[in-house]
Amino acid sequence: MKAIVQTRLIHLKKHWVSLIFWLAFPVIATVAIMGLTNSLQQDSKVPVGIVLEETTPLATTLVDSIKRTPIIQVYQLSEEEALYQLQQHKLDSVFIIQDGYEEQIMKGSRNRLIKSYRSDLSFAYTPIAEMIISYVQQDTGRTKAAYTIQELNKQYSNSTQNWTWGEIIEKSKDIEKEENLLYTTFRFFNADTEADANQFVLFNPWGLWAVFAFLSTCMIMDWIIKERRKSLTPRFSFMHISLKSYLLKNAGLYLLLFIIVDIMTLILFKFNMREVITQDLIGSILSFRLILLMGAFLLAILSTRLPTYYGISFILTLIIAIISGAILPNEGLMTQYPWLEIANPLAPFLSREIGYGWFIVFGSLIGIWFVRKEKRNVKGA
Amino acid sequence: MLKVHNLSKNYGSRSVLNDVSFNVKEGEVIGLVGENGAGKSTLLQILATLQRPTSGSITLYDKSYENKKKLRKEIGFVPQDIAIWDEFTVEENMVFFEKLAWGNKTKDQLKKLCLDMKLDRWKEPVTSLSGGMKRKLNIAISLIHDPNLLLLDEPTVGIDLKSRKEIGNYLQRLASDKGKIILYTSHDMDEIITLCDRIVCIGEDPFYQDLLQKAGKSIIPV
Ligand SMILES: Nc1ncnc2c1ncn2[C@@H]1O[C@H](COP(=O)(O)OP(=O)(O)O)[C@@H](O)[C@H]1O
Ligand SMILES: [Mg+2]
């Protein structure tokens, strides 16, 4: 094995740039596409200026709720700056949470809590204003409910005068109605915006990564075709290693290299995309990598010319991308041809399973290839 | 001693070698001549264990050709097509094949092997070498495991006279100083006549036989 490592290093020295490029390609491409879709999402948000005149808990919670809304990009500014930017049309609208906000809410007052500005080009003012009002109503509703219950409690325990049944029902209906009203408004906006957000999360990072990993594995394994060149095959008869063992052992080295890169990818995704590393994920990545390598190995063994090999690799990548749903939603395709799901080598990985099927198929094919006797008529030697 | 006895080779119904028999002693350089397609490469490949004869027997140092694995350590085969890594330097080629060859050689030994043939571009990429230099490297790689039987298929084809002489001299020294058995093919009759102790004519065409007889060379009847 030492000889294999040493001879491999001589080869790698000649094309380490392309090797590193293709090793890094799946991660870089995935991160780039995820970043791009995120920034697209960012760009399509409505810029809204918020001016906070007081920093009471209720006021800051309100700002936080607004910030969490997917369709809004909140800029917290001073009043002067916010109005200036509104004039420049850098902001769609401006909302000022006025001094005394919490106090007014506590009192149950709804007057002049928030001052709003819009420009002649504001297009999202009304829905955003309604949404903010719904948040405020939520706050006032809650305070009101709390206040009412407090009052009820006081009256119930302190006074000798009993509440009639009708009075309690009336009161709770009152509260319910208000809460319901608030609830629906709240739901409406949230549901809407959540749907919007979902549309932007087109790609699952591991799905993207798997498709790119497929392509990069094929590109990296092209050494098999380059090193199996006809003129050199007679040499391997006069060495202590046969050409087949040479290819297999080198493929083993590449497997090791790939696994190291995969572990690095896993760590990177963990920090970058808050992926949770589970045993299932690690197991499915390792088995996915093994299947990829075996598949690329077989493809390279069967191809004699580089252009053919590259061409087939690209086409297969495209097919796999499509049947995995990485490019287009493929619900219809899947229900029409359920075997696609079974045939897709990415499927077990995407559902965090170990793909035994392809492993067995590829493993047996490689086994057959290895023990099969080569025809002895070496032409051109 | 290499003994070839009643060797025949057919490709399908086509007979290429027909009852070829000859013996070669240590220290001898044998030339194989014959027109294109006569079967010179086929004979060399059979002697190199890369092809099986249809019938007949071969022994090298009284070892039969049945156990290929063991035999191959004794054989150095220089393919007609240059078999080197084009993207490597001379040094990298030598080191690469040394790592996978039987036995061990130091870098100095490998370098000397090249220098013996006047191949001195140790650090240069193969792409910058002349045809003669590439042929020399092609031979040097086949000699890394110190084989005793050397089979060279047109080792000097298409290269300049100086390189041809250098390769020829080297082969002669290998035979006379180290007792190697050398068989090689060439279309250059002058080279064959000056270099070879005896000559095997392959094929039916009497042209080569006449030519060699006129030059007073000893022809091995096959
Ligand atoms: N693997 C093979 N299968 C079928 N025919 C072959 C094969 N190798 C060589 N031949 C044929 O055998 C004949 C001898 O070939 P070869 O030994 O290469 O001749 P030479 O080296 O003397 O030019 C040629 O006619 C060639 O076409
Ligand atoms: Mg030939």
XYZ file of C-alpha atoms and ligand atoms in Angstrom:
631
model
C 0.000 0.000 0.000
C 2.950 2.305 0.592
C 3.903 2.000 -3.082
C 0.328 2.884 -4.040
C 0.412 6.016 -1.919
C 3.796 7.041 -3.279
C 2.856 6.511 -6.900
C -0.487 8.233 -6.350
C 1.293 11.279 -4.957
C 3.340 11.569 -8.157
C 0.111 11.639 -10.121
C -1.622 14.052 -7.758
C 1.305 16.446 -7.971
C 0.425 16.881 -11.643
C -3.187 17.906 -11.189
C -3.675 18.974 -7.593
C -5.415 22.187 -8.634
C -8.209 20.407 -10.440
C -8.374 17.813 -7.681
C -8.861 20.469 -5.012
C -11.329 22.309 -7.203
C -13.510 19.251 -7.665
C -13.192 18.188 -4.036
C -14.367 21.590 -2.890
C -16.913 21.990 -5.661
C -19.933 20.342 -3.986
C -19.595 22.423 -0.828
C -18.842 25.667 -2.609
C -21.649 25.214 -5.113
C -24.131 24.296 -2.392
C -23.170 27.211 -0.162
C -23.226 29.562 -3.137
C -26.686 28.499 -4.266
C -28.069 28.590 -0.744
C -26.562 32.051 -0.300
C -27.964 33.212 -3.602
C -31.491 32.085 -2.830
C -31.197 33.654 0.617
C -30.139 36.964 -0.833
C -32.912 36.754 -3.418
C -35.242 36.318 -0.510
C -33.609 39.276 1.210
C -33.960 41.469 -1.877
C -37.617 40.725 -2.290
C -38.418 41.861 1.248
C -40.148 45.164 1.831
C -37.862 47.666 3.580
C -39.670 49.219 6.521
C -38.342 51.797 8.964
C -39.185 51.431 12.628
C -38.557 54.185 15.130
C -38.637 53.134 18.729
C -39.249 56.013 21.122
C -39.286 53.885 24.220
C -37.559 50.678 25.198
C -40.177 49.059 27.389
C -40.620 45.271 27.134
C -43.894 45.572 25.222
C -42.402 47.959 22.676
C -39.330 45.834 22.026
C -41.432 42.660 21.772
C -43.500 44.387 19.140
C -40.383 45.250 17.121
C -39.177 41.684 17.455
C -42.468 40.347 16.147
C -42.260 42.650 13.157
C -38.682 41.630 12.506
C -39.629 37.973 12.493
C -42.060 38.525 9.653
C -40.439 36.984 6.574
C -41.631 39.522 4.019
C -40.380 42.561 5.919
C -36.842 43.820 6.203
C -36.826 46.028 9.302
C -34.471 48.973 9.638
C -34.494 50.426 13.129
C -33.623 54.112 12.817
C -34.014 57.523 14.351
C -37.108 59.392 13.290
C -35.157 61.934 11.300
C -33.128 59.298 9.443
C -36.195 57.156 8.791
C -38.150 60.016 7.287
C -35.197 61.040 5.179
C -34.871 57.542 3.787
C -38.610 57.419 3.184
C -38.291 60.580 1.136
C -35.514 58.946 -0.840
C -37.822 55.959 -1.346
C -35.315 53.697 0.331
C -38.035 52.701 2.743
C -41.524 51.693 1.820
C -43.042 53.110 4.982
C -42.102 54.179 8.478
C -43.747 53.298 11.762
C -42.988 55.162 14.952
C -43.736 53.404 18.190
C -44.414 56.383 20.350
C -43.323 57.230 23.839
C -45.820 55.850 26.320
C -46.714 52.843 24.209
C -46.626 50.344 27.042
C -48.472 52.636 29.397
C -51.264 53.178 26.895
C -51.561 49.455 26.234
C -51.738 48.729 29.947
C -54.479 51.232 30.251
C -56.323 49.507 27.438
C -56.155 52.595 25.304
C -55.652 52.215 21.622
C -55.234 55.802 20.703
C -52.116 57.189 19.116
C -49.937 54.223 19.913
C -48.175 54.211 16.606
C -47.608 56.947 14.109
C -47.054 55.885 10.513
C -45.717 57.529 7.379
C -45.918 56.532 3.787
C -44.679 58.025 0.552
C -46.402 58.263 -2.768
C -44.493 55.197 -3.858
C -45.356 53.008 -0.904
C -46.916 49.855 -2.207
C -46.965 47.684 0.863
C -48.106 50.250 3.414
C -51.633 48.961 3.951
C -50.854 45.282 4.513
C -47.899 46.103 6.708
C -49.869 48.607 8.725
C -52.610 46.042 9.185
C -50.127 43.476 10.225
C -48.547 45.777 12.782
C -51.962 46.709 14.072
C -52.741 43.059 14.473
C -49.615 42.652 16.572
C -50.640 45.643 18.674
C -54.132 44.300 19.018
C -52.683 41.059 20.172
C -50.879 42.945 22.913
C -53.877 45.017 23.873
C -56.087 41.950 23.742
C -53.821 40.077 26.065
C -53.570 42.953 28.495
C -57.237 43.443 28.372
C -57.913 39.793 29.046
C -55.485 39.813 31.919
C -56.997 42.948 33.283
C -60.493 41.561 33.025
C -59.612 38.357 34.763
C -57.883 40.336 37.488
C -60.950 42.441 37.893
C -63.228 39.432 37.896
C -61.094 37.815 40.481
C -61.160 40.905 42.653
C -64.853 41.248 42.394
C -65.497 37.583 42.926
C -63.449 37.277 46.076
C -63.922 40.672 47.591
C -67.511 41.521 47.135
C -70.450 39.792 48.620
C -72.436 40.588 45.508
C -72.586 37.443 43.370
C -72.034 37.509 39.624
C -74.890 36.149 37.682
C -74.300 33.344 35.278
C -75.383 35.570 32.456
C -72.868 38.216 33.378
C -69.918 35.784 33.200
C -71.043 34.396 29.868
C -71.465 37.840 28.484
C -68.000 38.789 29.620
C -66.258 35.700 28.312
C -68.054 35.946 24.981
C -66.823 39.468 24.779
C -63.248 38.375 25.347
C -63.549 35.401 23.054
C -64.903 37.501 20.266
C -62.046 39.899 20.540
C -59.454 37.192 20.879
C -60.901 35.389 17.898
C -60.857 38.454 15.819
C -57.248 39.053 16.669
C -56.402 35.460 16.174
C -57.751 35.355 12.635
C -56.005 38.507 11.579
C -52.838 37.215 13.066
C -53.174 33.837 11.393
C -53.950 35.370 8.090
C -50.742 37.266 7.893
C -48.599 34.579 9.285
C -49.920 31.871 7.057
C -49.456 34.084 4.079
C -45.925 35.023 4.846
C -44.969 31.508 5.785
C -46.058 30.301 2.400
C -43.938 33.005 0.845
C -40.936 31.969 2.835
C -41.380 28.340 1.894
C -41.269 29.141 -1.739
C -37.833 30.533 -1.287
C -36.471 27.470 0.453
C -36.369 25.655 -2.874
C -33.316 23.613 -2.132
C -32.448 21.275 0.610
C -28.701 21.790 1.136
C -27.924 18.068 1.358
C -29.924 17.383 -1.791
C -27.964 20.004 -3.665
C -24.745 18.752 -2.197
C -25.538 15.183 -3.218
C -26.102 16.171 -6.840
C -22.874 18.165 -6.972
C -21.026 15.381 -5.166
C -22.179 12.996 -7.864
C -20.700 15.180 -10.578
C -17.487 15.896 -8.697
C -16.912 12.220 -7.938
C -17.184 11.391 -11.619
C -14.841 14.236 -12.528
C -12.257 13.181 -9.964
C -12.408 9.505 -10.916
C -11.427 10.283 -14.500
C -7.895 9.251 -13.527
C -9.012 5.658 -14.116
C -9.478 6.297 -17.815
C -6.323 8.385 -18.055
C -4.213 5.750 -16.338
C -5.722 2.758 -18.066
C -4.333 3.978 -21.370
C -3.696 1.167 -23.779
C 0.013 1.751 -24.281
C 0.724 1.292 -20.572
C -1.228 -1.877 -19.883
C 1.606 -4.286 -20.874
C 3.818 -2.678 -18.235
C 1.571 -3.879 -15.416
C 2.270 -7.502 -16.369
C 5.860 -6.969 -15.275
C 5.196 -5.372 -11.923
C 4.242 -6.765 -8.544
C 0.749 -5.349 -8.880
C -1.767 -6.070 -11.593
C -3.518 -3.229 -13.348
C -6.806 -4.185 -11.698
C -5.356 -4.198 -8.198
C -3.630 -0.946 -8.968
C -6.934 0.634 -9.956
C -8.851 -0.824 -7.006
C -6.271 0.123 -4.391
C -6.034 3.634 -5.752
C -9.817 3.859 -5.670
C -9.515 2.925 -1.994
C -7.153 5.837 -1.467
C -9.622 8.146 -3.158
C -12.386 6.799 -0.941
C -10.323 7.796 2.079
C -9.735 11.241 0.644
C -13.431 11.671 -0.125
C -14.429 10.618 3.380
C -12.098 13.196 4.907
C -13.630 15.882 2.701
C -17.138 14.648 3.550
C -16.429 14.949 7.261
C -15.171 18.470 6.698
C -18.339 19.212 4.738
C -20.436 17.867 7.565
C -18.682 20.117 10.061
C -18.993 23.111 7.762
C -22.701 22.542 7.221
C -23.167 22.126 10.941
C -21.842 25.607 11.585
C -23.023 27.263 8.426
C -26.513 25.872 8.085
C -27.179 24.648 11.600
C -27.300 21.048 10.399
C -27.623 18.608 13.228
C -25.076 15.810 12.940
C -26.725 12.532 13.758
C -25.507 8.991 13.485
C -28.011 8.417 10.703
C -26.626 11.332 8.748
C -23.035 10.127 9.101
C -23.999 6.573 8.171
C -25.958 7.667 5.134
C -23.182 9.996 3.962
C -20.592 7.232 4.198
C -22.769 4.741 2.362
C -23.700 7.365 -0.219
C -20.043 8.131 -0.799
C -19.189 4.466 -1.191
C -21.982 3.991 -3.735
C -20.904 7.108 -5.639
C -17.321 5.951 -5.792
C -18.248 2.447 -6.897
C -20.591 3.835 -9.548
C -17.989 6.238 -10.915
C -15.417 3.436 -10.830
C -17.621 1.169 -12.908
C -18.513 3.938 -15.309
C -14.823 4.713 -15.805
C -13.981 1.028 -16.284
C -16.650 0.717 -18.948
C -15.749 3.920 -20.790
C -12.696 3.923 -22.965
C -12.707 7.523 -24.031
C -12.669 10.574 -21.788
C -15.264 12.622 -23.722
C -17.735 9.735 -23.525
C -17.125 9.411 -19.817
C -17.568 13.135 -19.164
C -20.665 13.228 -21.344
C -22.305 10.324 -19.541
C -21.353 11.827 -16.174
C -23.057 15.116 -17.014
C -26.152 13.444 -18.355
C -26.429 11.182 -15.322
C -25.979 14.177 -13.020
C -28.781 15.961 -14.798
C -31.072 12.943 -14.648
C -30.364 12.430 -10.971
C -30.904 16.104 -10.253
C -34.280 15.928 -11.941
C -35.495 12.718 -10.355
C -34.279 13.914 -6.960
C -36.303 17.076 -7.337
C -33.304 19.324 -6.841
C -34.182 21.428 -9.874
C -37.888 20.974 -10.448
C -40.608 19.795 -8.131
C -41.157 16.200 -9.127
C -44.244 15.034 -7.279
C -46.016 14.150 -10.519
C -43.036 12.287 -11.912
C -42.705 10.253 -8.760
C -46.324 9.212 -8.555
C -46.304 8.271 -12.211
C -43.093 6.291 -12.077
C -42.571 5.084 -8.522
C -39.552 2.995 -9.545
C -37.647 6.246 -10.118
C -37.554 6.684 -6.382
C -36.112 3.209 -5.953
C -33.624 3.609 -8.807
C -32.367 6.975 -7.635
C -29.024 6.417 -5.902
C -29.593 9.661 -3.995
C -32.886 8.569 -2.501
C -31.533 6.549 0.451
C -29.144 9.353 1.332
C -31.840 12.015 1.171
C -33.983 10.010 3.562
C -30.960 9.400 5.801
C -30.802 5.700 5.137
C -28.093 3.326 4.034
C -28.423 2.338 0.396
C -27.851 -1.385 0.320
C -29.404 -1.925 -3.100
C -26.883 -0.044 -5.172
C -24.089 -1.161 -2.901
C -24.854 -4.798 -3.648
C -25.301 -4.204 -7.384
C -22.115 -2.172 -7.788
C -20.162 -4.397 -5.437
C -21.008 -7.537 -7.396
C -20.239 -5.878 -10.713
C -16.833 -4.772 -9.469
C -16.256 -8.252 -8.079
C -17.061 -9.823 -11.437
C -14.818 -7.360 -13.211
C -11.973 -8.130 -10.843
C -12.001 -11.904 -11.125
C -12.834 -12.059 -14.808
C -9.848 -13.017 -16.937
C -8.678 -10.354 -19.342
C -8.359 -11.440 -22.950
C -4.716 -12.219 -23.477
C -4.454 -10.890 -26.996
C -2.842 -7.588 -26.242
C -3.101 -5.638 -29.414
C -0.610 -2.999 -30.286
C 1.912 -4.237 -27.743
C 19.071 -20.611 -22.067
C 15.836 -19.845 -23.895
C 14.436 -22.816 -25.788
C 11.604 -22.405 -28.258
C 10.255 -25.652 -29.634
C 7.726 -26.087 -32.462
C 5.941 -22.884 -31.631
C 2.810 -22.065 -33.625
C 0.280 -19.297 -33.314
C -3.030 -18.956 -35.095
C -5.405 -16.046 -34.862
C -8.608 -17.850 -35.626
C -7.967 -19.667 -38.886
C -5.048 -17.397 -39.747
C -1.661 -18.931 -39.030
C 0.958 -16.367 -38.016
C 3.785 -18.485 -36.629
C 4.332 -21.969 -37.930
C 6.552 -24.454 -36.061
C 9.167 -21.991 -34.945
C 12.096 -23.570 -33.051
C 15.361 -22.011 -31.861
C 17.592 -21.756 -28.808
C 19.337 -18.710 -27.419
C 22.258 -18.770 -25.003
C 23.108 -16.234 -22.332
C 25.057 -13.291 -23.693
C 23.571 -13.572 -27.168
C 21.800 -10.811 -29.064
C 19.243 -12.217 -31.477
C 17.583 -10.172 -34.187
C 14.087 -10.873 -35.449
C 13.431 -9.737 -38.986
C 10.564 -10.068 -41.388
C 8.107 -8.009 -43.350
C 5.294 -6.119 -41.647
C 2.658 -8.499 -40.351
C 5.035 -11.455 -40.432
C 4.544 -12.136 -36.728
C 7.587 -10.590 -35.026
C 5.538 -8.789 -32.384
C 3.431 -11.864 -31.886
C 6.525 -13.969 -31.207
C 7.889 -11.410 -28.742
C 4.567 -11.229 -26.928
C 4.423 -14.989 -26.619
C 7.976 -15.019 -25.276
C 6.914 -12.271 -22.863
C 3.992 -14.430 -21.604
C 1.542 -11.790 -22.818
C -0.002 -14.215 -25.299
C -0.401 -17.967 -25.352
C 0.948 -19.970 -28.266
C -1.501 -22.220 -30.070
C 0.973 -25.079 -29.751
C 4.604 -25.722 -28.937
C 6.688 -25.205 -25.823
C 9.049 -22.633 -24.398
C 11.459 -22.899 -21.478
C 13.636 -20.240 -19.894
C 16.503 -21.585 -17.762
C 14.655 -24.916 -17.948
C 11.577 -23.356 -16.319
C 8.426 -23.970 -18.280
C 6.181 -21.147 -19.396
C 3.299 -22.525 -17.359
C 4.032 -20.487 -14.248
C 3.751 -17.021 -15.698
C 3.970 -15.081 -12.452
C 7.414 -16.401 -11.535
C 8.699 -16.157 -15.056
C 7.826 -12.542 -15.504
C 10.382 -11.438 -12.945
C 12.999 -12.731 -15.373
C 11.545 -10.922 -18.355
C 11.990 -7.367 -19.487
C 9.559 -6.418 -22.241
C 9.918 -3.202 -24.200
C 6.638 -2.510 -26.018
C 6.618 -1.205 -29.555
C 4.390 1.685 -28.516
C 6.219 3.912 -26.069
C 4.770 3.102 -22.649
C 5.634 6.002 -20.349
C 3.686 8.685 -18.467
C 3.791 11.679 -20.790
C 2.913 14.098 -18.022
C 5.831 13.017 -15.794
C 9.498 13.881 -15.831
C 12.122 11.218 -16.528
C 12.751 10.938 -12.802
C 9.052 10.601 -11.948
C 8.623 7.895 -14.571
C 11.544 5.911 -13.211
C 10.450 6.348 -9.581
C 6.833 5.501 -10.381
C 7.678 2.199 -12.038
C 10.356 1.373 -9.479
C 7.762 1.576 -6.699
C 5.582 -0.975 -8.461
C 8.415 -3.157 -9.733
C 9.861 -6.231 -8.080
C 12.925 -5.488 -5.999
C 14.221 -2.116 -4.913
C 16.435 0.434 -6.525
C 17.686 3.703 -5.116
C 17.266 6.913 -7.028
C 20.977 6.883 -7.825
C 20.710 3.419 -9.297
C 17.756 4.508 -11.410
C 19.627 7.560 -12.578
C 22.618 5.436 -13.496
C 20.409 3.090 -15.468
C 19.366 6.057 -17.600
C 22.867 7.454 -17.870
C 24.192 4.098 -19.098
C 22.101 4.719 -22.198
C 23.107 8.376 -22.320
C 19.704 9.504 -21.126
C 20.708 12.498 -19.032
C 17.543 14.630 -18.887
C 16.686 13.387 -15.410
C 14.517 16.322 -14.273
C 12.953 17.139 -17.604
C 9.347 16.462 -18.490
C 8.902 13.704 -21.033
C 7.091 16.086 -23.376
C 10.330 17.995 -23.941
C 12.328 14.872 -24.816
C 13.368 13.884 -28.334
C 12.067 10.658 -29.831
C 15.395 8.980 -29.099
C 15.268 10.020 -25.444
C 11.735 8.664 -25.099
C 12.791 5.341 -26.585
C 15.669 5.177 -24.110
C 13.325 5.854 -21.224
C 10.955 3.212 -22.587
C 13.825 0.702 -22.406
C 15.134 1.875 -19.021
C 11.747 1.359 -17.366
C 11.628 -2.234 -18.587
C 15.019 -2.899 -17.036
C 14.224 -1.675 -13.517
C 13.667 -5.171 -12.114
C 16.920 -6.491 -13.611
C 15.434 -9.058 -15.994
C 17.639 -11.681 -17.636
C 15.604 -12.101 -20.807
C 15.162 -8.860 -22.729
C 12.505 -8.659 -25.423
C 12.479 -5.407 -27.375
C 9.902 -4.674 -30.048
C 11.358 -2.167 -32.497
C 13.253 -0.262 -29.801
C 14.997 1.998 -32.266
C 12.239 2.750 -34.727
C 12.065 6.290 -36.029
C 14.960 7.828 -34.097
C 18.227 9.482 -35.023
C 21.379 7.501 -35.784
C 23.236 8.668 -32.661
C 20.502 7.466 -30.314
C 20.248 4.208 -32.251
C 23.973 3.608 -31.807
C 23.776 4.438 -28.117
C 20.925 2.018 -27.576
C 22.674 -0.669 -29.660
C 25.918 -0.303 -27.753
C 24.075 -0.522 -24.498
C 22.273 -3.718 -25.494
C 25.533 -5.261 -26.615
C 27.143 -4.427 -23.273
C 24.180 -5.902 -21.366
C 24.620 -9.150 -23.262
C 28.399 -9.397 -23.120
C 28.971 -8.014 -19.594
C 25.911 -9.308 -17.771
C 25.041 -12.376 -19.788
C 21.526 -11.234 -20.606
C 19.567 -12.923 -23.362
C 18.388 -10.285 -25.820
C 15.852 -10.622 -28.621
C 14.839 -7.591 -30.576
C 13.132 -6.632 -33.790
C 14.157 -3.945 -36.206
C 13.677 -2.983 -39.823
C 17.151 -1.468 -39.951
C 19.281 -4.178 -41.576
C 22.582 -2.385 -40.944
C 21.773 -2.238 -37.292
C 20.748 -5.897 -37.219
C 23.899 -6.944 -39.068
C 26.303 -5.068 -36.805
C 24.542 -5.820 -33.546
C 23.240 -9.349 -33.665
C 25.093 -12.602 -33.180
C 22.383 -14.552 -34.973
C 19.172 -13.689 -36.728
C 15.746 -15.267 -36.924
C 13.837 -14.637 -40.133
C 10.093 -14.740 -39.634
C 7.729 -15.297 -42.562
C 7.879 -16.868 -45.966
C 9.518 -14.019 -47.870
C 13.101 -15.026 -48.883
C 14.129 -11.363 -49.187
C 15.624 -11.035 -45.700
C 17.325 -14.407 -45.823
C 19.094 -13.545 -49.073
C 20.132 -10.185 -47.762
C 21.571 -11.610 -44.558
C 23.313 -14.459 -46.313
C 25.083 -11.963 -48.562
C 26.227 -10.121 -45.447
C 27.608 -13.381 -44.104
C 25.350 -13.500 -41.027
C 24.312 -16.678 -39.368
C 20.616 -17.296 -39.862
C 18.635 -19.428 -37.470
C 16.421 -21.763 -39.459
C 12.894 -21.765 -38.100
N -4.664 -9.865 -31.397
C -4.673 -10.192 -32.697
N -5.780 -10.745 -33.212
C -5.827 -11.104 -34.529
N -4.813 -10.937 -35.373
C -3.671 -10.392 -34.918
C -3.556 -9.982 -33.547
N -2.319 -9.473 -33.359
C -1.702 -9.554 -34.572
N -2.501 -10.096 -35.483
C -2.163 -10.367 -36.901
O -1.071 -11.228 -36.902
C -0.160 -10.850 -37.908
C 1.214 -10.619 -37.304
O 1.201 -9.449 -36.561
P 2.484 -8.894 -35.825
O 3.008 -9.954 -34.940
O 2.140 -7.612 -35.182
O 3.473 -8.659 -37.052
P 4.830 -7.823 -37.107
O 5.160 -7.377 -35.733
O 5.810 -8.764 -37.668
O 4.579 -6.696 -38.042
C -0.688 -9.602 -38.563
O -1.303 -9.939 -39.791
C -1.725 -9.108 -37.605
O -2.789 -8.510 -38.304
Mg 5.338 -5.472 -34.825
